């Protein structure tokens, strides 16, 4: 999912919800707002504008094609996310243009990080 930011970023999609694989589906795991350059934000915004498949108010559902590496401070179980997992203080580490959606992490691998 993508949503436009606020202030000077209000014209661009800067707020993103990320997912991991759970068998043959994608499930949400985190929302992040920081980590991309202004150039990358403009590029992602263009992608969202061209590839939105659903609209829920300000939120856009987009084709699952872009892959990002997410850093976080902690991880735990959560009832809030469909994945059952929540990342603490998530941020975008980098845009992985060299990866496809088929290569993203699996939910079971993520759950192994919880101690």
mmCIF file with all atom_site columns, C-alpha atoms in Angstrom:
data_model
loop_
_atom_site.group_PDB
_atom_site.id
_atom_site.type_symbol
_atom_site.label_atom_id
_atom_site.label_alt_id
_atom_site.label_comp_id
_atom_site.label_asym_id
_atom_site.label_entity_id
_atom_site.label_seq_id
_atom_site.pdbx_PDB_ins_code
_atom_site.Cartn_x
_atom_site.Cartn_y
_atom_site.Cartn_z
_atom_site.occupancy
_atom_site.B_iso_or_equiv
_atom_site.pdbx_formal_charge
_atom_site.auth_seq_id
_atom_site.auth_comp_id
_atom_site.auth_asym_id
_atom_site.auth_atom_id
_atom_site.pdbx_PDB_model_num
ATOM 1   C CA . UNK A 1 1   ? 0.000  0.000   0.000   1.00 0.00 ? 1   UNK A CA 1
ATOM 2   C CA . UNK A 1 2   ? 1.082  3.596   -0.503  1.00 0.00 ? 2   UNK A CA 1
ATOM 3   C CA . UNK A 1 3   ? -0.171 6.892   0.867   1.00 0.00 ? 3   UNK A CA 1
ATOM 4   C CA . UNK A 1 4   ? 0.861  10.469  0.187   1.00 0.00 ? 4   UNK A CA 1
ATOM 5   C CA . UNK A 1 5   ? 2.975  12.236  2.755   1.00 0.00 ? 5   UNK A CA 1
ATOM 6   C CA . UNK A 1 6   ? 2.390  15.549  4.474   1.00 0.00 ? 6   UNK A CA 1
ATOM 7   C CA . UNK A 1 7   ? 4.002  18.978  4.278   1.00 0.00 ? 7   UNK A CA 1
ATOM 8   C CA . UNK A 1 8   ? 6.550  19.303  1.476   1.00 0.00 ? 8   UNK A CA 1
ATOM 9   C CA . UNK A 1 9   ? 5.929  15.643  0.594   1.00 0.00 ? 9   UNK A CA 1
ATOM 10  C CA . UNK A 1 10  ? 2.158  15.965  0.201   1.00 0.00 ? 10  UNK A CA 1
ATOM 11  C CA . UNK A 1 11  ? 2.354  15.571  -3.593  1.00 0.00 ? 11  UNK A CA 1
ATOM 12  C CA . UNK A 1 12  ? 4.271  12.283  -3.364  1.00 0.00 ? 12  UNK A CA 1
ATOM 13  C CA . UNK A 1 13  ? 3.618  8.781   -2.094  1.00 0.00 ? 13  UNK A CA 1
ATOM 14  C CA . UNK A 1 14  ? 6.003  8.528   0.850   1.00 0.00 ? 14  UNK A CA 1
ATOM 15  C CA . UNK A 1 15  ? 4.200  6.298   3.357   1.00 0.00 ? 15  UNK A CA 1
ATOM 16  C CA . UNK A 1 16  ? 4.445  2.623   2.492   1.00 0.00 ? 16  UNK A CA 1
ATOM 17  C CA . UNK A 1 17  ? 3.078  -0.605  3.930   1.00 0.00 ? 17  UNK A CA 1
ATOM 18  C CA . UNK A 1 18  ? 5.336  -3.610  3.393   1.00 0.00 ? 18  UNK A CA 1
ATOM 19  C CA . UNK A 1 19  ? 4.580  -7.314  3.150   1.00 0.00 ? 19  UNK A CA 1
ATOM 20  C CA . UNK A 1 20  ? 6.269  -10.698 3.292   1.00 0.00 ? 20  UNK A CA 1
ATOM 21  C CA . UNK A 1 21  ? 5.301  -14.005 1.699   1.00 0.00 ? 21  UNK A CA 1
ATOM 22  C CA . UNK A 1 22  ? 3.040  -16.373 3.599   1.00 0.00 ? 22  UNK A CA 1
ATOM 23  C CA . UNK A 1 23  ? 2.704  -19.436 1.403   1.00 0.00 ? 23  UNK A CA 1
ATOM 24  C CA . UNK A 1 24  ? 1.102  -18.104 -1.804  1.00 0.00 ? 24  UNK A CA 1
ATOM 25  C CA . UNK A 1 25  ? -0.060 -14.748 -0.376  1.00 0.00 ? 25  UNK A CA 1
ATOM 26  C CA . UNK A 1 26  ? 1.486  -11.507 0.795   1.00 0.00 ? 26  UNK A CA 1
ATOM 27  C CA . UNK A 1 27  ? 0.775  -10.350 4.354   1.00 0.00 ? 27  UNK A CA 1
ATOM 28  C CA . UNK A 1 28  ? 1.530  -6.930  5.824   1.00 0.00 ? 28  UNK A CA 1
ATOM 29  C CA . UNK A 1 29  ? 4.325  -6.654  8.320   1.00 0.00 ? 29  UNK A CA 1
ATOM 30  C CA . UNK A 1 30  ? 5.301  -2.981  8.670   1.00 0.00 ? 30  UNK A CA 1
ATOM 31  C CA . UNK A 1 31  ? 4.723  0.594   7.624   1.00 0.00 ? 31  UNK A CA 1
ATOM 32  C CA . UNK A 1 32  ? 7.703  2.863   6.956   1.00 0.00 ? 32  UNK A CA 1
ATOM 33  C CA . UNK A 1 33  ? 8.104  6.497   5.937   1.00 0.00 ? 33  UNK A CA 1
ATOM 34  C CA . UNK A 1 34  ? 11.829 7.118   5.809   1.00 0.00 ? 34  UNK A CA 1
ATOM 35  C CA . UNK A 1 35  ? 14.931 5.931   4.027   1.00 0.00 ? 35  UNK A CA 1
ATOM 36  C CA . UNK A 1 36  ? 14.440 6.839   0.368   1.00 0.00 ? 36  UNK A CA 1
ATOM 37  C CA . UNK A 1 37  ? 16.075 9.746   -1.425  1.00 0.00 ? 37  UNK A CA 1
ATOM 38  C CA . UNK A 1 38  ? 13.903 12.456  -2.989  1.00 0.00 ? 38  UNK A CA 1
ATOM 39  C CA . UNK A 1 39  ? 14.691 10.987  -6.415  1.00 0.00 ? 39  UNK A CA 1
ATOM 40  C CA . UNK A 1 40  ? 13.581 7.514   -5.287  1.00 0.00 ? 40  UNK A CA 1
ATOM 41  C CA . UNK A 1 41  ? 10.392 8.948   -3.764  1.00 0.00 ? 41  UNK A CA 1
ATOM 42  C CA . UNK A 1 42  ? 9.521  10.567  -7.097  1.00 0.00 ? 42  UNK A CA 1
ATOM 43  C CA . UNK A 1 43  ? 10.220 7.289   -8.895  1.00 0.00 ? 43  UNK A CA 1
ATOM 44  C CA . UNK A 1 44  ? 8.046  5.282   -6.486  1.00 0.00 ? 44  UNK A CA 1
ATOM 45  C CA . UNK A 1 45  ? 5.282  7.904   -6.755  1.00 0.00 ? 45  UNK A CA 1
ATOM 46  C CA . UNK A 1 46  ? 5.270  7.526   -10.538 1.00 0.00 ? 46  UNK A CA 1
ATOM 47  C CA . UNK A 1 47  ? 5.044  3.755   -10.103 1.00 0.00 ? 47  UNK A CA 1
ATOM 48  C CA . UNK A 1 48  ? 2.101  4.124   -7.692  1.00 0.00 ? 48  UNK A CA 1
ATOM 49  C CA . UNK A 1 49  ? 0.278  6.479   -10.062 1.00 0.00 ? 49  UNK A CA 1
ATOM 50  C CA . UNK A 1 50  ? 0.691  4.033   -12.957 1.00 0.00 ? 50  UNK A CA 1
ATOM 51  C CA . UNK A 1 51  ? 0.082  0.822   -11.002 1.00 0.00 ? 51  UNK A CA 1
ATOM 52  C CA . UNK A 1 52  ? -2.648 1.556   -8.440  1.00 0.00 ? 52  UNK A CA 1
ATOM 53  C CA . UNK A 1 53  ? -5.227 -1.223  -8.552  1.00 0.00 ? 53  UNK A CA 1
ATOM 54  C CA . UNK A 1 54  ? -7.466 -0.117  -5.658  1.00 0.00 ? 54  UNK A CA 1
ATOM 55  C CA . UNK A 1 55  ? -8.188 3.125   -3.840  1.00 0.00 ? 55  UNK A CA 1
ATOM 56  C CA . UNK A 1 56  ? -9.345 3.387   -0.234  1.00 0.00 ? 56  UNK A CA 1
ATOM 57  C CA . UNK A 1 57  ? -9.517 7.116   0.494   1.00 0.00 ? 57  UNK A CA 1
ATOM 58  C CA . UNK A 1 58  ? -5.891 8.311   0.437   1.00 0.00 ? 58  UNK A CA 1
ATOM 59  C CA . UNK A 1 59  ? -4.467 4.765   0.383   1.00 0.00 ? 59  UNK A CA 1
ATOM 60  C CA . UNK A 1 60  ? -3.524 3.035   -2.875  1.00 0.00 ? 60  UNK A CA 1
ATOM 61  C CA . UNK A 1 61  ? -3.092 -0.680  -3.382  1.00 0.00 ? 61  UNK A CA 1
ATOM 62  C CA . UNK A 1 62  ? -0.392 -1.261  -5.975  1.00 0.00 ? 62  UNK A CA 1
ATOM 63  C CA . UNK A 1 63  ? 0.945  -4.214  -7.909  1.00 0.00 ? 63  UNK A CA 1
ATOM 64  C CA . UNK A 1 64  ? 3.463  -6.137  -5.836  1.00 0.00 ? 64  UNK A CA 1
ATOM 65  C CA . UNK A 1 65  ? 6.557  -5.516  -7.944  1.00 0.00 ? 65  UNK A CA 1
ATOM 66  C CA . UNK A 1 66  ? 8.943  -3.309  -5.952  1.00 0.00 ? 66  UNK A CA 1
ATOM 67  C CA . UNK A 1 67  ? 11.275 -4.854  -3.366  1.00 0.00 ? 67  UNK A CA 1
ATOM 68  C CA . UNK A 1 68  ? 12.758 -2.947  -0.439  1.00 0.00 ? 68  UNK A CA 1
ATOM 69  C CA . UNK A 1 69  ? 15.116 -3.941  2.345   1.00 0.00 ? 69  UNK A CA 1
ATOM 70  C CA . UNK A 1 70  ? 13.741 -2.892  5.728   1.00 0.00 ? 70  UNK A CA 1
ATOM 71  C CA . UNK A 1 71  ? 15.796 -2.259  8.864   1.00 0.00 ? 71  UNK A CA 1
ATOM 72  C CA . UNK A 1 72  ? 14.219 -2.229  12.326  1.00 0.00 ? 72  UNK A CA 1
ATOM 73  C CA . UNK A 1 73  ? 15.096 -1.936  16.011  1.00 0.00 ? 73  UNK A CA 1
ATOM 74  C CA . UNK A 1 74  ? 13.046 -4.870  17.263  1.00 0.00 ? 74  UNK A CA 1
ATOM 75  C CA . UNK A 1 75  ? 10.526 -7.512  16.286  1.00 0.00 ? 75  UNK A CA 1
ATOM 76  C CA . UNK A 1 76  ? 7.648  -9.174  18.100  1.00 0.00 ? 76  UNK A CA 1
ATOM 77  C CA . UNK A 1 77  ? 4.327  -10.908 17.726  1.00 0.00 ? 77  UNK A CA 1
ATOM 78  C CA . UNK A 1 78  ? 1.337  -8.656  17.001  1.00 0.00 ? 78  UNK A CA 1
ATOM 79  C CA . UNK A 1 79  ? -2.406 -8.988  16.489  1.00 0.00 ? 79  UNK A CA 1
ATOM 80  C CA . UNK A 1 80  ? -2.458 -5.728  14.542  1.00 0.00 ? 80  UNK A CA 1
ATOM 81  C CA . UNK A 1 81  ? -0.809 -7.024  11.361  1.00 0.00 ? 81  UNK A CA 1
ATOM 82  C CA . UNK A 1 82  ? -2.113 -9.865  9.208   1.00 0.00 ? 82  UNK A CA 1
ATOM 83  C CA . UNK A 1 83  ? 1.314  -11.456 9.466   1.00 0.00 ? 83  UNK A CA 1
ATOM 84  C CA . UNK A 1 84  ? 1.072  -11.721 13.257  1.00 0.00 ? 84  UNK A CA 1
ATOM 85  C CA . UNK A 1 85  ? 4.420  -9.906  13.446  1.00 0.00 ? 85  UNK A CA 1
ATOM 86  C CA . UNK A 1 86  ? 5.316  -6.254  14.023  1.00 0.00 ? 86  UNK A CA 1
ATOM 87  C CA . UNK A 1 87  ? 8.613  -4.501  13.415  1.00 0.00 ? 87  UNK A CA 1
ATOM 88  C CA . UNK A 1 88  ? 9.681  -1.826  15.900  1.00 0.00 ? 88  UNK A CA 1
ATOM 89  C CA . UNK A 1 89  ? 10.887 1.439   14.324  1.00 0.00 ? 89  UNK A CA 1
ATOM 90  C CA . UNK A 1 90  ? 11.006 0.146   10.728  1.00 0.00 ? 90  UNK A CA 1
ATOM 91  C CA . UNK A 1 91  ? 12.780 2.193   8.067   1.00 0.00 ? 91  UNK A CA 1
ATOM 92  C CA . UNK A 1 92  ? 13.702 1.616   4.463   1.00 0.00 ? 92  UNK A CA 1
ATOM 93  C CA . UNK A 1 93  ? 17.329 0.607   4.189   1.00 0.00 ? 93  UNK A CA 1
ATOM 94  C CA . UNK A 1 94  ? 17.443 0.409   0.393   1.00 0.00 ? 94  UNK A CA 1
ATOM 95  C CA . UNK A 1 95  ? 15.432 -0.230  -2.730  1.00 0.00 ? 95  UNK A CA 1
ATOM 96  C CA . UNK A 1 96  ? 16.402 -3.664  -4.066  1.00 0.00 ? 96  UNK A CA 1
ATOM 97  C CA . UNK A 1 97  ? 15.992 -3.195  -7.805  1.00 0.00 ? 97  UNK A CA 1
ATOM 98  C CA . UNK A 1 98  ? 18.079 -6.350  -8.241  1.00 0.00 ? 98  UNK A CA 1
ATOM 99  C CA . UNK A 1 99  ? 15.395 -8.511  -6.556  1.00 0.00 ? 99  UNK A CA 1
ATOM 100 C CA . UNK A 1 100 ? 11.949 -9.715  -7.588  1.00 0.00 ? 100 UNK A CA 1
ATOM 101 C CA . UNK A 1 101 ? 8.901  -10.279 -5.406  1.00 0.00 ? 101 UNK A CA 1
ATOM 102 C CA . UNK A 1 102 ? 9.536  -14.025 -5.705  1.00 0.00 ? 102 UNK A CA 1
ATOM 103 C CA . UNK A 1 103 ? 12.765 -13.467 -3.752  1.00 0.00 ? 103 UNK A CA 1
ATOM 104 C CA . UNK A 1 104 ? 11.340 -11.640 -0.726  1.00 0.00 ? 104 UNK A CA 1
ATOM 105 C CA . UNK A 1 105 ? 11.507 -13.124 2.755   1.00 0.00 ? 105 UNK A CA 1
ATOM 106 C CA . UNK A 1 106 ? 9.020  -15.694 3.940   1.00 0.00 ? 106 UNK A CA 1
ATOM 107 C CA . UNK A 1 107 ? 6.973  -15.094 7.101   1.00 0.00 ? 107 UNK A CA 1
ATOM 108 C CA . UNK A 1 108 ? 8.400  -18.194 8.778   1.00 0.00 ? 108 UNK A CA 1
ATOM 109 C CA . UNK A 1 109 ? 11.943 -16.847 8.334   1.00 0.00 ? 109 UNK A CA 1
ATOM 110 C CA . UNK A 1 110 ? 10.873 -13.538 9.877   1.00 0.00 ? 110 UNK A CA 1
ATOM 111 C CA . UNK A 1 111 ? 9.262  -15.294 12.859  1.00 0.00 ? 111 UNK A CA 1
ATOM 112 C CA . UNK A 1 112 ? 12.570 -17.058 13.555  1.00 0.00 ? 112 UNK A CA 1
ATOM 113 C CA . UNK A 1 113 ? 14.025 -13.634 14.407  1.00 0.00 ? 113 UNK A CA 1
ATOM 114 C CA . UNK A 1 114 ? 11.684 -13.338 17.416  1.00 0.00 ? 114 UNK A CA 1
ATOM 115 C CA . UNK A 1 115 ? 13.328 -14.511 20.623  1.00 0.00 ? 115 UNK A CA 1
#
